[in-house]
Amino acid sequence: MAYEPFDLKGKAALITGGNSGIGLGIADAVARAGADICIWGTNSEKNKAAVKGLENHGTKVKAFECDVSNETAVEESFSEALSVFGRVDACFANAGTGTTGMRFNEMSTEEWKRVMDINLDGFFYTMRIASRHMVERAKNGDVGGRLIGTSSLGAICGMAMSEHYAASKGAVISIMQGLAVEFARFAITANSILPGHIETGMTEKRYQDEKFTNAILPRIPMRRWGNPDDFGGIAVYLMSDVSSYHTGDTFLIDGGFFLN
């Protein structure tokens, strides 16, 4: 018999950037645990493919095309999610963009804003509407909620030639810690997940580069790249009732890289 506190039946999760990579790994795990799933993604074909796979777990699944850098789109998509699911018990703000890397003193303002528009502004829009919903629900006697932000290993170690990306992910940690304190009175928790070197569609080309692999892989004690499935366990834990007293934390999922 399964340990019941990890049973997510009757709960609904919103995962931004949930149609691939880490987001899809999270969606798959919480669906297997019984949660209904709402995905936001900008690629309609990836959305359809993700829904098709997730529906095999027997829970309600719906995907919306939503660019989180668009404030209006976030507000409208959240309203649509509520019309379908009735509630959002956990919001995984996972949508983000990476960078090919460029010297800081040569970085254009446009490149800086491109990353910040999605990774920081989009994160803010998402967390604002999700927390608003959870607080309103709590004021009506339905307390509780889970806010989870995807940060990065880059937020806590020097990330040369990607300072704008690192800054946006460092902000995620600071925001989540603030939310943990602000919303604890409503039994809402707020935590951050920090992925290390994870092989996804977005990072595939980098991890196939022999020079990069030879420089980084030997420094990972687990001696492999991470993959989206490695985030399933922490996602289920953070969404479950078991974590109701665990808030303001940062969960580094990096195979031990930061320690080496």
Tab-separated table of N, CA and C in Angstrom, residues 197-199 206-226 254-257 260:
chain	number	residue	atom	x	y	z
A	197	HIS	N	23.460	20.249	-14.041
A	197	HIS	CA	23.651	19.979	-15.469
A	197	HIS	C	22.663	18.899	-15.907
A	198	ILE	N	21.585	19.339	-16.519
A	198	ILE	CA	20.488	18.447	-16.884
A	198	ILE	C	20.362	18.384	-18.405
A	199	GLU	N	20.323	17.170	-18.930
A	199	GLU	CA	20.217	16.987	-20.386
A	199	GLU	C	18.749	17.039	-20.807
A	206	ARG	N	24.776	21.306	-26.096
A	206	ARG	CA	25.919	21.577	-25.228
A	206	ARG	C	26.516	20.285	-24.684
A	207	TYR	N	25.659	19.359	-24.271
A	207	TYR	CA	26.157	18.139	-23.655
A	207	TYR	C	26.687	17.124	-24.660
A	208	GLN	N	26.503	17.410	-25.933
A	208	GLN	CA	27.093	16.576	-26.971
A	208	GLN	C	28.452	17.122	-27.411
A	209	ASP	N	28.818	18.288	-26.885
A	209	ASP	CA	30.098	18.904	-27.209
A	209	ASP	C	31.209	18.219	-26.400
A	210	GLU	N	32.175	17.655	-27.080
A	210	GLU	CA	33.213	16.857	-26.418
A	210	GLU	C	34.047	17.679	-25.441
A	211	LYS	N	34.389	18.904	-25.817
A	211	LYS	CA	35.203	19.754	-24.941
A	211	LYS	C	34.451	20.066	-23.650
A	212	PHE	N	33.181	20.409	-23.776
A	212	PHE	CA	32.368	20.713	-22.593
A	212	PHE	C	32.212	19.475	-21.714
A	213	THR	N	31.916	18.343	-22.347
A	213	THR	CA	31.736	17.094	-21.605
A	213	THR	C	32.988	16.723	-20.832
A	214	ASN	N	34.152	16.830	-21.461
A	214	ASN	CA	35.410	16.474	-20.804
A	214	ASN	C	35.739	17.396	-19.634
A	215	ALA	N	35.241	18.640	-19.703
A	215	ALA	CA	35.522	19.608	-18.640
A	215	ALA	C	34.570	19.468	-17.460
A	216	ILE	N	33.323	19.104	-17.730
A	216	ILE	CA	32.295	19.126	-16.684
A	216	ILE	C	31.957	17.753	-16.116
A	217	LEU	N	31.777	16.767	-16.971
A	217	LEU	CA	31.294	15.466	-16.504
A	217	LEU	C	32.166	14.842	-15.417
A	218	PRO	N	33.507	14.928	-15.511
A	218	PRO	CA	34.337	14.346	-14.441
A	218	PRO	C	34.147	15.032	-13.088
A	219	ARG	N	33.563	16.233	-13.084
A	219	ARG	CA	33.350	16.971	-11.833
A	219	ARG	C	32.010	16.624	-11.180
A	220	ILE	N	31.202	15.819	-11.853
A	220	ILE	CA	29.918	15.395	-11.291
A	220	ILE	C	30.121	14.039	-10.620
A	221	PRO	N	30.033	13.957	-9.306
A	221	PRO	CA	30.271	12.680	-8.613
A	221	PRO	C	29.416	11.534	-9.140
A	222	MET	N	28.192	11.811	-9.574
A	222	MET	CA	27.326	10.760	-10.106
A	222	MET	C	27.769	10.291	-11.495
A	223	ARG	N	28.676	11.038	-12.124
A	223	ARG	CA	29.250	10.691	-13.428
A	223	ARG	C	28.192	10.535	-14.536
A	224	ARG	N	27.169	11.354	-14.475
A	224	ARG	CA	26.204	11.410	-15.571
A	224	ARG	C	25.501	12.757	-15.539
A	225	TRP	N	24.927	13.130	-16.687
A	225	TRP	CA	24.071	14.309	-16.720
A	225	TRP	C	22.754	13.961	-16.027
A	226	GLY	N	22.116	14.956	-15.449
A	226	GLY	CA	20.788	14.733	-14.909
A	226	GLY	C	19.782	14.621	-16.039
A	254	ASP	N	21.804	18.191	-8.460
A	254	ASP	CA	22.940	18.363	-9.369
A	254	ASP	C	23.921	17.192	-9.371
A	255	GLY	N	23.527	16.047	-8.788
A	255	GLY	CA	24.423	14.891	-8.764
A	255	GLY	C	25.686	15.093	-7.968
A	256	GLY	N	25.695	16.124	-7.093
A	256	GLY	CA	26.862	16.393	-6.253
A	256	GLY	C	27.863	17.357	-6.855
A	257	PHE	N	27.548	17.960	-8.000
A	257	PHE	CA	28.499	18.839	-8.689
A	257	PHE	C	28.985	19.981	-7.799
A	260	ASN	N	31.876	19.223	-5.388
A	260	ASN	CA	33.142	18.690	-5.876
A	260	ASN	C	34.089	19.800	-6.358
